[in-house]
Tab-separated table of C-alpha atoms and ligand atoms in Angstrom:
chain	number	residue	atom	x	y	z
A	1	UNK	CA	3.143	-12.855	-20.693
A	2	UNK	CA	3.152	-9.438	-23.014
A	3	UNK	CA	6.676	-8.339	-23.128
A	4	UNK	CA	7.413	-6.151	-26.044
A	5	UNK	CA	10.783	-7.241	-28.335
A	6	UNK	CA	13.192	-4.562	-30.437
A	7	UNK	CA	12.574	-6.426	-34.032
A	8	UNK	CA	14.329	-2.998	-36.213
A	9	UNK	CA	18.033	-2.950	-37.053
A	10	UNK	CA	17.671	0.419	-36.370
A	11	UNK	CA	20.713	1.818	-33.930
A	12	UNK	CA	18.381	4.427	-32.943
A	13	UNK	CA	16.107	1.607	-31.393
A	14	UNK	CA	18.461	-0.315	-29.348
A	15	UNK	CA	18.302	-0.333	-26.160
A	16	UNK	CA	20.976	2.020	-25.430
A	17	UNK	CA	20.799	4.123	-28.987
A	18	UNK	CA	23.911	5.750	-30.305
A	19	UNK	CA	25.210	8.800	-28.676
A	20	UNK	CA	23.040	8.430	-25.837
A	21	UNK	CA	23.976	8.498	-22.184
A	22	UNK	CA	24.822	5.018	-20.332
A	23	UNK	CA	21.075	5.301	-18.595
A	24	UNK	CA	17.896	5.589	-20.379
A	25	UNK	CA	14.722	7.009	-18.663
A	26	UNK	CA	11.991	4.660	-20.149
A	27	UNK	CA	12.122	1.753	-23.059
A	28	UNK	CA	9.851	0.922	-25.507
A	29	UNK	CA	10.545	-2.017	-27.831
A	30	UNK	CA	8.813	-1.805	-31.367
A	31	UNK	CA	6.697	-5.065	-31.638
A	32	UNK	CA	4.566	-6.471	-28.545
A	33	UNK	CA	5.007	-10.052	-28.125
A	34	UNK	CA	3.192	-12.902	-25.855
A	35	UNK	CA	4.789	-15.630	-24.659
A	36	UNK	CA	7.744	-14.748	-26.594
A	37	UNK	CA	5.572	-14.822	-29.688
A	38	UNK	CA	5.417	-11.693	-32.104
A	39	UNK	CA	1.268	-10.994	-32.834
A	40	UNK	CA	0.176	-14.864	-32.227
A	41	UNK	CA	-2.801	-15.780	-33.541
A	42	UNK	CA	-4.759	-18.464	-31.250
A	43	UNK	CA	-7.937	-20.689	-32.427
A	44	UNK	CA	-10.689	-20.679	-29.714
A	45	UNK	CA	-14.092	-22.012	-29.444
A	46	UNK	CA	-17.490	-20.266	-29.001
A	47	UNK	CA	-16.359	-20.745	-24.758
A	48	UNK	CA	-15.365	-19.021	-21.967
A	49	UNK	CA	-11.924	-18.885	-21.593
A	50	UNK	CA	-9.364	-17.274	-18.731
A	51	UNK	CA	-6.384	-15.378	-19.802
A	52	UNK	CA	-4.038	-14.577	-17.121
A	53	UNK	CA	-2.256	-11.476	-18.343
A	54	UNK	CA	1.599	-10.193	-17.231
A	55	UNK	CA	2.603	-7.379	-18.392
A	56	UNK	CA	6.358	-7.986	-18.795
A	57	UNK	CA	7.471	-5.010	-20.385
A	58	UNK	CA	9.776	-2.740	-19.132
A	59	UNK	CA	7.958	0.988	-19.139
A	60	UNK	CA	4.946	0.262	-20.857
A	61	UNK	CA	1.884	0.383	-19.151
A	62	UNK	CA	-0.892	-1.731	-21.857
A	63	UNK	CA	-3.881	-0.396	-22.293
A	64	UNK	CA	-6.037	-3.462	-23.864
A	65	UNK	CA	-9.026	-3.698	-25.808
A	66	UNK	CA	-10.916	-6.741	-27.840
A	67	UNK	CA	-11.644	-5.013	-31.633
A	68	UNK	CA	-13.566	-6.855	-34.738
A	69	UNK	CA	-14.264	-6.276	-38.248
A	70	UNK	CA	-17.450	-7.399	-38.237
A	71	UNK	CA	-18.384	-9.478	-35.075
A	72	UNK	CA	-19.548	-8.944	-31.781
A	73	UNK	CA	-16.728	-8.237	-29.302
A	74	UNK	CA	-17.153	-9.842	-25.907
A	75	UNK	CA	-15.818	-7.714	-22.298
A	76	UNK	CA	-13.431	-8.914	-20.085
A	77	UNK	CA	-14.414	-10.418	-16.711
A	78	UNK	CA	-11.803	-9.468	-14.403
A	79	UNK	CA	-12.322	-11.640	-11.568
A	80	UNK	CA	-8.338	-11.585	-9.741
A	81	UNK	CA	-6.023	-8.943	-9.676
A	82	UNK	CA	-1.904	-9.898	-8.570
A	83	UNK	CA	-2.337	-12.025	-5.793
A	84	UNK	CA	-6.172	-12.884	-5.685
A	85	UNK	CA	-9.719	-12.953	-6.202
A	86	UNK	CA	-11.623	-9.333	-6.417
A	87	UNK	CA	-14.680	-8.822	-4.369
A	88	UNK	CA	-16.560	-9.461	-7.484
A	89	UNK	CA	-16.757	-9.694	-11.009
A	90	UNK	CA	-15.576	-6.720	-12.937
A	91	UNK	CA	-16.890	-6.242	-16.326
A	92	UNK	CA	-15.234	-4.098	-18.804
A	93	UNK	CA	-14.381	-2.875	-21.887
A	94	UNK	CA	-10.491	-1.863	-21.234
A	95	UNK	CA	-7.935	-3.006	-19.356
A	96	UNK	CA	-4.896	-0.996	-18.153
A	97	UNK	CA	-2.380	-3.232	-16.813
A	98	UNK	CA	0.783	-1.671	-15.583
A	99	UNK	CA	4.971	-3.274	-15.623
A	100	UNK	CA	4.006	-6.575	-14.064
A	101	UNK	CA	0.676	-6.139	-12.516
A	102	UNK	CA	-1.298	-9.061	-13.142
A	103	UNK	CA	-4.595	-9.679	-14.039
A	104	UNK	CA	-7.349	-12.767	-14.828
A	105	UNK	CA	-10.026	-12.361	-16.789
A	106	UNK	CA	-12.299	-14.251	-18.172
A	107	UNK	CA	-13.459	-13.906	-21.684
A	108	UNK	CA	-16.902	-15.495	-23.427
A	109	UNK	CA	-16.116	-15.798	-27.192
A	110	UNK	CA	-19.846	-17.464	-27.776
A	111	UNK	CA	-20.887	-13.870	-28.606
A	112	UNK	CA	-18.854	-13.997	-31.292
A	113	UNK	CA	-19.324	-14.658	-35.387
A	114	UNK	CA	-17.862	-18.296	-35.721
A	115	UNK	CA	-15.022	-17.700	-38.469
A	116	UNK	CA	-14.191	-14.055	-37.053
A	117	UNK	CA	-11.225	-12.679	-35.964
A	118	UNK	CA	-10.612	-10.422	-32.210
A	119	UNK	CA	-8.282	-8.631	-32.156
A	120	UNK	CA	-6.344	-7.919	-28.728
A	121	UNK	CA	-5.325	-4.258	-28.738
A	122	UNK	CA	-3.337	-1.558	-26.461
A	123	UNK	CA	-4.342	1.776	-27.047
A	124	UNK	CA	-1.503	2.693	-24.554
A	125	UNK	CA	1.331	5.140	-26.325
A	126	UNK	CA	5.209	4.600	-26.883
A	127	UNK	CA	5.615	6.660	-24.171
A	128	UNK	CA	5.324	6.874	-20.515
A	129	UNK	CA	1.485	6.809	-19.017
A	130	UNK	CA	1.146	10.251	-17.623
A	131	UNK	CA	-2.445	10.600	-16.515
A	132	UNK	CA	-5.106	8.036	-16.751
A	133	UNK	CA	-7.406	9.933	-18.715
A	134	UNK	CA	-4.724	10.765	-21.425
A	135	UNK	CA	-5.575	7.497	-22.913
A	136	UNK	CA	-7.756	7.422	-25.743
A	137	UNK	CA	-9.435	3.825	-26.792
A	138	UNK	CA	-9.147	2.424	-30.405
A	139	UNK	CA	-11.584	4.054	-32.458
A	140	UNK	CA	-12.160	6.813	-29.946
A	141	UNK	CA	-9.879	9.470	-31.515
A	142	UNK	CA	-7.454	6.642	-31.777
A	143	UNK	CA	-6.692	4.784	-34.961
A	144	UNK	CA	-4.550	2.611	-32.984
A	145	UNK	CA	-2.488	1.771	-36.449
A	146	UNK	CA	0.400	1.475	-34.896
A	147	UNK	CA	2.938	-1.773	-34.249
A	148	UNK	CA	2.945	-1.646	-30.864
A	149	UNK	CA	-1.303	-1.468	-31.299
A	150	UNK	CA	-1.484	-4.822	-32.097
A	151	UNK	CA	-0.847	-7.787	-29.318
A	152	UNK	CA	-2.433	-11.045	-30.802
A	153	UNK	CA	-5.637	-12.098	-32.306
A	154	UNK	CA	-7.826	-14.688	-31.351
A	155	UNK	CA	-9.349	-16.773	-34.376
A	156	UNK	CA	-12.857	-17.933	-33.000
A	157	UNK	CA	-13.897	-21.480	-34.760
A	158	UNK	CA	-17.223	-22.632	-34.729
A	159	UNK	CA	-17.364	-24.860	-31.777
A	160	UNK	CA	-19.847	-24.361	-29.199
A	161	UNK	CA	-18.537	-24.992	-25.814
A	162	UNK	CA	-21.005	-24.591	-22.768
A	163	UNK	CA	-18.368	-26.115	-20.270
A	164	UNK	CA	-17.940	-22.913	-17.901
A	165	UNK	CA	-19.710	-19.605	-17.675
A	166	UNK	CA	-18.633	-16.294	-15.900
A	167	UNK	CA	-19.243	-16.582	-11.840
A	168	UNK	CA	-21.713	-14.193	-9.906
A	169	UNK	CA	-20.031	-15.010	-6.752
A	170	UNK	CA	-16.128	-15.360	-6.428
A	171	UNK	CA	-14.433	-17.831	-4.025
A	172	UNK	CA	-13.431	-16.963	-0.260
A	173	UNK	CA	-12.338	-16.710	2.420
A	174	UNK	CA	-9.387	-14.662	1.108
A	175	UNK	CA	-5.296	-15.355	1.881
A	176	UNK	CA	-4.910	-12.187	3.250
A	177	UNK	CA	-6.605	-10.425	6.527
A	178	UNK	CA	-6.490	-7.262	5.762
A	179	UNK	CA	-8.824	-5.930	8.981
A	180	UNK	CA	-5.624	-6.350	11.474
A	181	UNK	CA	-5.408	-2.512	13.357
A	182	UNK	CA	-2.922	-0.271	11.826
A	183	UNK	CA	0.096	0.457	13.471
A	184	UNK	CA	1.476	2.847	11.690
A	185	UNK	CA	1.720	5.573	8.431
A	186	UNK	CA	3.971	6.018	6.276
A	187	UNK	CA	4.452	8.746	3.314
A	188	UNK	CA	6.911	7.484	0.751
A	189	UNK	CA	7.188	10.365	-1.895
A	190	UNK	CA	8.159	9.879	-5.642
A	191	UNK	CA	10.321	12.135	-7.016
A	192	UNK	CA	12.112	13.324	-10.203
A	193	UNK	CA	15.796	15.089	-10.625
A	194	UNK	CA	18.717	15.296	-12.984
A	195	UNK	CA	22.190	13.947	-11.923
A	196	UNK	CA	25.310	15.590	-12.822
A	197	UNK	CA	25.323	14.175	-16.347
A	198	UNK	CA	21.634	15.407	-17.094
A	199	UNK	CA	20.298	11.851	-16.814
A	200	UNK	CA	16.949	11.808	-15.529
A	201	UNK	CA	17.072	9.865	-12.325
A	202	UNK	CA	13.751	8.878	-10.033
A	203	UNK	CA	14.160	8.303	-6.354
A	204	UNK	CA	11.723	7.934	-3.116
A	205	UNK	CA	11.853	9.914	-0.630
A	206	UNK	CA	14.462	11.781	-2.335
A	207	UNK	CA	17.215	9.593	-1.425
A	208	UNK	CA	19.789	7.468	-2.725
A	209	UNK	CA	19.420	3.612	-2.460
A	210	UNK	CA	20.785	1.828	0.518
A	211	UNK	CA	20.332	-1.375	1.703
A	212	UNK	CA	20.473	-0.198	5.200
A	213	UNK	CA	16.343	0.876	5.683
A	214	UNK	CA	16.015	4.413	6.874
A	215	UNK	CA	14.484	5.280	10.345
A	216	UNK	CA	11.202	6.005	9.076
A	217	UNK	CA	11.256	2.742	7.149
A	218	UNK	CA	10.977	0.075	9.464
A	219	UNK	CA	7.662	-1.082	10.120
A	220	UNK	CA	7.350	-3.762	13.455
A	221	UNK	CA	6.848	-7.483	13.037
A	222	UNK	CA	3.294	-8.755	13.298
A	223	UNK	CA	1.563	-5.475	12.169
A	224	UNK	CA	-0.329	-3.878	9.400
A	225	UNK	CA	0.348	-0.410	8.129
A	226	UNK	CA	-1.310	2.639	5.933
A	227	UNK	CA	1.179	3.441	3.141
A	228	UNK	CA	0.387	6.359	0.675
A	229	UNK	CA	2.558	7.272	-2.160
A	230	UNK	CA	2.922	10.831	-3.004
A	231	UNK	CA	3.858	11.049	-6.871
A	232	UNK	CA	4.941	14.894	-7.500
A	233	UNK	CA	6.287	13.427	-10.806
A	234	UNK	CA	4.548	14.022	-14.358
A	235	UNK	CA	4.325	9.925	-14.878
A	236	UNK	CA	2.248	7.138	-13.236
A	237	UNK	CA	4.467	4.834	-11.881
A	238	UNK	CA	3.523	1.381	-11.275
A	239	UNK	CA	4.796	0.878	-7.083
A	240	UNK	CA	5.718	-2.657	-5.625
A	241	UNK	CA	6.030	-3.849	-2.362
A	242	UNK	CA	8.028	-7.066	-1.466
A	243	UNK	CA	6.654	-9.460	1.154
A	244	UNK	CA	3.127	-8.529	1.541
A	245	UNK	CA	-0.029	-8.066	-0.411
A	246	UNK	CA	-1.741	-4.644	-0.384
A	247	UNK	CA	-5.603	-3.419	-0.440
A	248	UNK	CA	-5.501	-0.137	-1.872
A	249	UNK	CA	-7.523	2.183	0.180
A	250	UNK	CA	-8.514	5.241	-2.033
A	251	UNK	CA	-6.831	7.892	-4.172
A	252	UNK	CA	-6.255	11.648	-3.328
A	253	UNK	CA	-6.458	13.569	-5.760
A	254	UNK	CA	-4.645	17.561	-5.708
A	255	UNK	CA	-6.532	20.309	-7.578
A	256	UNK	CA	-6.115	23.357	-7.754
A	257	UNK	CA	-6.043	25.782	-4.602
A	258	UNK	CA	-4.606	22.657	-2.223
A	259	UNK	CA	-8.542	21.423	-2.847
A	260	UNK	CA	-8.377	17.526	-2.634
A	261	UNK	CA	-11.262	14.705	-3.449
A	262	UNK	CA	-10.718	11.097	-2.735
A	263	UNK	CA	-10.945	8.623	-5.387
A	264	UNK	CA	-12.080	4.885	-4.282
A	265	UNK	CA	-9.976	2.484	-5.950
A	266	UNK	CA	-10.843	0.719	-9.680
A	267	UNK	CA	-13.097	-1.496	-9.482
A	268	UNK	CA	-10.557	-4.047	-11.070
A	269	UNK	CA	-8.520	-3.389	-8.111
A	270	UNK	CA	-10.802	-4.242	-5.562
A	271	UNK	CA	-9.035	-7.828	-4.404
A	272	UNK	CA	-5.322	-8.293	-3.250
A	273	UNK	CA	-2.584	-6.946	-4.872
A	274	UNK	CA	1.282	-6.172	-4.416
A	275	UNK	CA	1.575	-3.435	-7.452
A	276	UNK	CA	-0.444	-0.382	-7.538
A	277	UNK	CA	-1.149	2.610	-10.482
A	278	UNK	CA	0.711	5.593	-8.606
A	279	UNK	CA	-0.909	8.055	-10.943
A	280	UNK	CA	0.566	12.101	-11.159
A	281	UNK	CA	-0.452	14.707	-9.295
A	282	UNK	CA	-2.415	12.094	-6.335
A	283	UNK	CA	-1.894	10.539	-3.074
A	284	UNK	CA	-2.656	6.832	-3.021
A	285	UNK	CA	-3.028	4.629	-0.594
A	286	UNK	CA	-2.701	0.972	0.720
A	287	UNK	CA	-3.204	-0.981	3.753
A	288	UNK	CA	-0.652	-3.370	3.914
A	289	UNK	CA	-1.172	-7.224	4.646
A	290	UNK	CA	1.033	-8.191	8.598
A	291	UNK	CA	4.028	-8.284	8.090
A	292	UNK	CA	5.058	-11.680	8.674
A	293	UNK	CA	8.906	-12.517	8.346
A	294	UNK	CA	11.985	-9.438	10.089
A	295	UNK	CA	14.544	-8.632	8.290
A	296	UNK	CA	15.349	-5.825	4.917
A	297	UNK	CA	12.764	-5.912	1.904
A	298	UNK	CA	12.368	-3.519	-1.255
A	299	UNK	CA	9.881	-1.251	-2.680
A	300	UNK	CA	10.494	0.373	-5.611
A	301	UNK	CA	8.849	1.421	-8.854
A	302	UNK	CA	8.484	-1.579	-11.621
A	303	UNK	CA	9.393	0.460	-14.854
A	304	UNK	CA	12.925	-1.071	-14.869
A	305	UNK	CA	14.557	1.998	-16.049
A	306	UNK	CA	12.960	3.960	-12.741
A	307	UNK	CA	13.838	0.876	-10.519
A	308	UNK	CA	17.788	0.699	-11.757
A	309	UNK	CA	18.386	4.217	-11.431
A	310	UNK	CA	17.140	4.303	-8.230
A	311	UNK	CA	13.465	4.181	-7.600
A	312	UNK	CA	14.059	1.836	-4.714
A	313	UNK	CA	14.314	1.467	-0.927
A	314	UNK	CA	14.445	-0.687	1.939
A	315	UNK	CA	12.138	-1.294	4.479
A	316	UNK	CA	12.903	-3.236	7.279
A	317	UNK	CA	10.621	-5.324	9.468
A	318	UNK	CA	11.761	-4.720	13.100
I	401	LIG	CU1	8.699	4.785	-11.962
């Protein structure tokens, strides 16, 4: 669990600073810690090891990286996303892991110098994620020397462990059908205004928060829907859905002169999941799993700040 902790004395870095309106946009502690841990160091063995990782923070999307001084640096195998396996094995060098998507990977640290030191990184900002490709990996134009750089380091002993190795093939059948006939689409748009005190406030569909689900909100029992969120907001906003798992279908993305290209999704995202990257200036869409239980649910953005103020709605299953 990476959750990031305000460790200054600083009035300027509390949650609600001096002088400052009673509702913040965004937060951004000053030290990242895991498992309630400031910058742990762990001793591993020359093995493969999984790390299930949460982001727990409240606007910070992570943008992780293994870095050395000296030694070999192994990928990470992501092999489930939220709420299951991926199609297959993802190998990579970065990981960008949004407020409380989840993520396993696994991690071989036999490639490693016994006696060296790996560093975990994010080479995400103090700010909010605006586009994807505004992030800039450690040593690519990025010092990443920084507090909030550093997330924990694992200390790699010289124990060889052959025990497990990284599947080819990942387990099915899978918990969630997602080839049941869609019944319906649905456009939920993400939008930014100013209330009457100049506080930045986030809504969908441009309307206040109810807990009465609007008309075009209520999806029927027993069937699957398309979903795509339209983000005419400068941030990437990390979108949940309650009840059901999502496959995200593709990306759309808006250039210039109304031209548009679909995106697939990540690779990393290619398995079940129930939060999705809603990136600026793009469509993107799910397919939800059936909706199984009636009654009022909520989906809302998961930077907390977004979500209180009031990035949410309910849907309700009719
Ligand atoms: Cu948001």
């Amino acid at each position: 669990m990476v959750k990031e902790v305000n460790a200054t004395n600083d009035r300027n870095e509390q949650y609600l600073p001096a002088k400052r309106p009673s509702v913040i946009p965004e937060y951004f502690g000053s030290v990242i810690a895991v498992n309630g841990k400031a910058w742990p160091k762990h001793r591993v063995h020359r093995a493969v090891y999984r790390l299930t990782i949460i982001n727990g923070c409240n606007s910070r999307f992570l943008a992780l990286q293994l870095t050395s001084n000296g030694s070999p640096v192994p990928p990470f195998n992501v092999v489930m996303g939220d709420r299951g396996f991926l199609d297959e094995v993802s190998t990579q060098n970065h990981l960008v892991v949004g407020p409380m998507e989840r993520y396993t990977v696994l991690v071989d640290f036999r490639v490693a110098r016994p006696g060296s030191e790996i560093l975990l990184k994010n080479f995400g900002a103090d700010v909010p994620l605006m586009r994807k490709k505004s992030l800039r990996p450690c040593g690519d134009g990025n010092k990443c020397d920084r507090p909030t750089n550093d997330v924990m380091m694992f200390a790699v002993d010289g124990t060889v462990d052959n025990s497990y190795e990284i599947p080819e093939v990942l387990p099915r059948p899978r918990p969630y059908p997602f080839d049941r006939p869609v019944a319906g689409r649905r456009i939920i748009s993400l939008v930014e205004g100013e209330d009457r005190m100049d506080r930045l406030t986030l809504l969908l569909n441009d309307r206040p928060f109810s807990l009465n689900a609007a008309k075009d909100l209520m999806p029927k029992f027993g069937t699957s829907e398309i979903w795509c969120f339209n983000n005419t907001t400068p941030d990437t906003h990390p979108m949940h859905v309650h009840l059901i798992a999502f496959k995200i279908l593709h990306r759309v993305a808006h250039g210039r002169h109304g031209k548009r290209r679909k995106i697939p999704a990540d690779k990393d995202e290619r398995g079940p999941k129930d939060v999705v990257k809603v990136y600026p200036d793009m469509t993107t869409c799910i397919k939800t799993s059936q909706f199984d239980l009636r009654g009022p649910y909520m989906v809302h953005c998961h930077i907390l700040e977004h979500e209180d103020y009031v990035m949410m709605q309910t849907f309700t299953i009719v």
